[in-house]
CSV table of N, CA and C in Angstrom, one decimal:
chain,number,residue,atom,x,y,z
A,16,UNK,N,0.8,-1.2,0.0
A,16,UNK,CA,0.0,0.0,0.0
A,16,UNK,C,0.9,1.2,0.0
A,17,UNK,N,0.9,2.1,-0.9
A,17,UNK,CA,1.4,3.7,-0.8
A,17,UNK,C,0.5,5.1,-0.6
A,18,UNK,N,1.4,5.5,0.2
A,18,UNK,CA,0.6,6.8,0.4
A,18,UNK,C,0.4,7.4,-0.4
A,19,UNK,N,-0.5,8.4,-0.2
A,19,UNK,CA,-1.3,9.5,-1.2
A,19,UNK,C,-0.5,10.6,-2.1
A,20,UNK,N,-0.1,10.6,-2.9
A,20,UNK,CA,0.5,11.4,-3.5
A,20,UNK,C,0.6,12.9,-3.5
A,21,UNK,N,2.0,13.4,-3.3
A,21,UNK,CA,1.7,14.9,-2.8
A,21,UNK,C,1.6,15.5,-4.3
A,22,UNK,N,1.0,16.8,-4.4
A,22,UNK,CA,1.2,17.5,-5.6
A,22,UNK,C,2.5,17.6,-6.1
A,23,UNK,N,2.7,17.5,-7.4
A,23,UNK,CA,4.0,17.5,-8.2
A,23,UNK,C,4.2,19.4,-7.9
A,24,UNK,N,5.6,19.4,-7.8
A,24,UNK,CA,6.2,20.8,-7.3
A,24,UNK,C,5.9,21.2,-8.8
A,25,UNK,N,6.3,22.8,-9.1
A,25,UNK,CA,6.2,23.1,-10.3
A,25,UNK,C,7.6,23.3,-10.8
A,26,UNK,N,8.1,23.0,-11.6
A,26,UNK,CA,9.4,22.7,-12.3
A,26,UNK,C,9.5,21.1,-13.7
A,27,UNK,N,10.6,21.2,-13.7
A,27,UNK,CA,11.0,20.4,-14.7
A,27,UNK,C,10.4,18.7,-14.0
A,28,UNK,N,9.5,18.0,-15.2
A,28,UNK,CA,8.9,17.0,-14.7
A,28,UNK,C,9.6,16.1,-15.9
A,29,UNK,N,8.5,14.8,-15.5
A,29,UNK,CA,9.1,13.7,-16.8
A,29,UNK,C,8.4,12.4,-17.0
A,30,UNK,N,7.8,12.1,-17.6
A,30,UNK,CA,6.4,10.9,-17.9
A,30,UNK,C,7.3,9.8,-17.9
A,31,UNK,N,7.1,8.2,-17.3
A,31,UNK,CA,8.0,7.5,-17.1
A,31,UNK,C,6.4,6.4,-17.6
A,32,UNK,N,7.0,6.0,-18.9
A,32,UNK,CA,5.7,4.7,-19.7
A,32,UNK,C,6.4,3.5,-19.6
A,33,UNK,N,5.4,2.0,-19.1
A,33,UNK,CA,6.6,1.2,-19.4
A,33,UNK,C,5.2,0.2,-19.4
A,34,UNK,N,5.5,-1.2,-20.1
A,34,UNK,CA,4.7,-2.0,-20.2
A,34,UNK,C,5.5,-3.4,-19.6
A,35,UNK,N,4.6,-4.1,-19.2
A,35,UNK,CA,4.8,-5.6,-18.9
A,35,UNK,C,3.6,-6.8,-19.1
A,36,UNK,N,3.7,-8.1,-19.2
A,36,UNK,CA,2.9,-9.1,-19.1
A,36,UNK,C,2.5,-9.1,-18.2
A,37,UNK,N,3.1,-8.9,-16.8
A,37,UNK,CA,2.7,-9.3,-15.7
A,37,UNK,C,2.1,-8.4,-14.5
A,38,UNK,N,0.9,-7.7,-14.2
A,38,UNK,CA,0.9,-6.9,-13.6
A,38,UNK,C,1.5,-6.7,-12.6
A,39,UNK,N,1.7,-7.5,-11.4
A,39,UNK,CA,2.8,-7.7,-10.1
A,39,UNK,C,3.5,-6.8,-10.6
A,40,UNK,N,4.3,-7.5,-11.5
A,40,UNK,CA,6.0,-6.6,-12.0
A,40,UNK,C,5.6,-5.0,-12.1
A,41,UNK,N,4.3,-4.6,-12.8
A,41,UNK,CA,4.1,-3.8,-12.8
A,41,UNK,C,3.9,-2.4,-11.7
A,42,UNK,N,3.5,-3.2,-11.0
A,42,UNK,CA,2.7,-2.7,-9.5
A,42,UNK,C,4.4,-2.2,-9.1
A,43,UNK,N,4.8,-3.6,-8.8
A,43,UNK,CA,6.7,-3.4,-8.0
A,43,UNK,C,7.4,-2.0,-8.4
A,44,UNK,N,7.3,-1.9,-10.2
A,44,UNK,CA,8.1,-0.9,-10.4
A,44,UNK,C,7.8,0.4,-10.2
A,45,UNK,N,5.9,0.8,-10.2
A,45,UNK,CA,5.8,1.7,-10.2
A,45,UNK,C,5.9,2.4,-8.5
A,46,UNK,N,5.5,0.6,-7.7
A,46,UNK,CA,6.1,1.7,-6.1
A,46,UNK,C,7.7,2.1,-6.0
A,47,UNK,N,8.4,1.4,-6.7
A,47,UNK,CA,9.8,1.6,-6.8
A,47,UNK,C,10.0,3.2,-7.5
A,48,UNK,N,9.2,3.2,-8.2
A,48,UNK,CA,9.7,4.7,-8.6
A,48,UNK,C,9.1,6.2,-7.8
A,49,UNK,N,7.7,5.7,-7.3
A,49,UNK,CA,7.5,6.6,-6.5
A,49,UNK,C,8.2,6.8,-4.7
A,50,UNK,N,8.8,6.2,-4.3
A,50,UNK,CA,9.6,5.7,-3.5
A,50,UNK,C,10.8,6.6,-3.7
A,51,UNK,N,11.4,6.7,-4.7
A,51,UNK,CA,12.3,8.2,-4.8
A,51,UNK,C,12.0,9.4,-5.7
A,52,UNK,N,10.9,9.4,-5.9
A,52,UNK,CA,10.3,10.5,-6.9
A,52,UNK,C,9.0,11.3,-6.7
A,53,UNK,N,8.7,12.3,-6.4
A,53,UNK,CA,7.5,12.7,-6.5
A,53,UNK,C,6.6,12.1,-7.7
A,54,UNK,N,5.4,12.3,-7.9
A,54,UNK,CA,4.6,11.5,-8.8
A,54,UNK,C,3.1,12.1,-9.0
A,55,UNK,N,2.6,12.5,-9.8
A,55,UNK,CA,1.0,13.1,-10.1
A,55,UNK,C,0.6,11.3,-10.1
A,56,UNK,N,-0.9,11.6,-10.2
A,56,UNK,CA,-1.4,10.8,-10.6
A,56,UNK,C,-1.2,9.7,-11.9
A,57,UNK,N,-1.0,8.7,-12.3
A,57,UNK,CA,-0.7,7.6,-13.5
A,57,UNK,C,-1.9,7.0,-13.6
A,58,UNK,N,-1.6,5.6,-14.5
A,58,UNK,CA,-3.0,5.4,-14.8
A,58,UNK,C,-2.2,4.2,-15.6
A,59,UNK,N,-3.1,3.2,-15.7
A,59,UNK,CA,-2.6,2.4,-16.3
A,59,UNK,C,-4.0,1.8,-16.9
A,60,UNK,N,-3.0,1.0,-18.4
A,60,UNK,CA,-4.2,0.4,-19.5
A,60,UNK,C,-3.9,-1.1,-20.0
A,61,UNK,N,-4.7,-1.4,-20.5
A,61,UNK,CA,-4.3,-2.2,-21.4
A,61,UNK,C,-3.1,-2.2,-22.9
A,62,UNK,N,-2.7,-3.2,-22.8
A,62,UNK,CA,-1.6,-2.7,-24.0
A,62,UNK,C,-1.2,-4.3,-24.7
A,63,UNK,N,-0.4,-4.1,-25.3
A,63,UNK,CA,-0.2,-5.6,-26.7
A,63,UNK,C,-1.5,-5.7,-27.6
A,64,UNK,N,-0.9,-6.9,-28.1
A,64,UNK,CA,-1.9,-7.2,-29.7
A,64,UNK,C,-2.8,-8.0,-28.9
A,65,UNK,N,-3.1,-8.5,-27.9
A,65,UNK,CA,-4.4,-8.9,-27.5
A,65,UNK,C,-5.0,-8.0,-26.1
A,66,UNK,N,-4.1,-7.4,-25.9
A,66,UNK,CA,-4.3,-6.6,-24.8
A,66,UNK,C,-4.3,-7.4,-23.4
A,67,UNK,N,-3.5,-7.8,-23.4
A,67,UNK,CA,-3.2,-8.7,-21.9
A,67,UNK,C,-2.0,-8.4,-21.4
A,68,UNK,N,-1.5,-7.4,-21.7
A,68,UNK,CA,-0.3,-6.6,-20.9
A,68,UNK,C,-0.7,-5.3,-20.5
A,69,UNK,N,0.3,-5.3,-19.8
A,69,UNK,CA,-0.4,-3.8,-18.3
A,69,UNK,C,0.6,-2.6,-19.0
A,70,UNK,N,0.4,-1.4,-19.6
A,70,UNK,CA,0.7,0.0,-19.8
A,70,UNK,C,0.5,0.9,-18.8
A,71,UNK,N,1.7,1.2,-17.8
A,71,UNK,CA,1.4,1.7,-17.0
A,71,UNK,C,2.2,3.6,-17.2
A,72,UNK,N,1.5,4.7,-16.4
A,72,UNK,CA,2.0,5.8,-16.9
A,72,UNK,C,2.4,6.5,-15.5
A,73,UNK,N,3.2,7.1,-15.0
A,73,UNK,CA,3.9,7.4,-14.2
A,73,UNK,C,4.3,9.6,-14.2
A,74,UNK,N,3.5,10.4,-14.1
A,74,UNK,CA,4.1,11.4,-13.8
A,74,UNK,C,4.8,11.8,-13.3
A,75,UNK,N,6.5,12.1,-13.3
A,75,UNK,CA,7.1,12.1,-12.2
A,75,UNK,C,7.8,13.6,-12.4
A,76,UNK,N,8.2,14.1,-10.4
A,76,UNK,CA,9.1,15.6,-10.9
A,76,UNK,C,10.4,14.6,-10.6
A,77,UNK,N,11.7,14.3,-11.2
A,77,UNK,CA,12.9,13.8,-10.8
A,77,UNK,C,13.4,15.2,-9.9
A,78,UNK,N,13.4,16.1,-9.7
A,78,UNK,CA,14.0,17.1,-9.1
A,78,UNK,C,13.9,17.1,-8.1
A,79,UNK,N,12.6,16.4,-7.6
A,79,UNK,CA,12.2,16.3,-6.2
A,79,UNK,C,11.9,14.9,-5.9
A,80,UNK,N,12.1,15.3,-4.4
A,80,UNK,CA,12.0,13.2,-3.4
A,80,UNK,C,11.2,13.3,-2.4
A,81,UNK,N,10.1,12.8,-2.1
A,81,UNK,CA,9.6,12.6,-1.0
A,81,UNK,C,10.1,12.2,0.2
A,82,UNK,N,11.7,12.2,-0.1
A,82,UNK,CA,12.1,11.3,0.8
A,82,UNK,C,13.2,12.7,1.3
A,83,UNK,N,13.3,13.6,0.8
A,83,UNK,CA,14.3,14.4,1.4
A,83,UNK,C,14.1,15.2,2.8
């Protein structure tokens, strides 16, 4: 479970798209990246030629860390 996302600061941001088969894998990376990165809201879709892979979308500010 992750906490609620703070607003993205205003500055230099960067959309982080990545796809996988497996959603787990999915889920893993996106808390991995929010974990050192601020993050707006993402959203994830369907994706491939049958659509049984996870497209997930990631607003991130890299400038800033929730952790600093």
């Amino acid at each position: 479970m992750t906490a609620e996302a703070p607003p993205l600061p205003d500055g230099p941001s960067a959309e982080v798209r990545f796809v996988s088969p497996y959603p787990e894998v999915t889920r893993q990376v996106a808390d991995a990246l929010r974990w050192f990165f601020a993050f707006d809201e993402g959203g994830s879709y369907p994706a491939g030629l049958k659509a049984t892979d996870l497209r997930q979308r990631l607003p991130l500010a890299p400038s800033y860390s929730p952790r600093s």
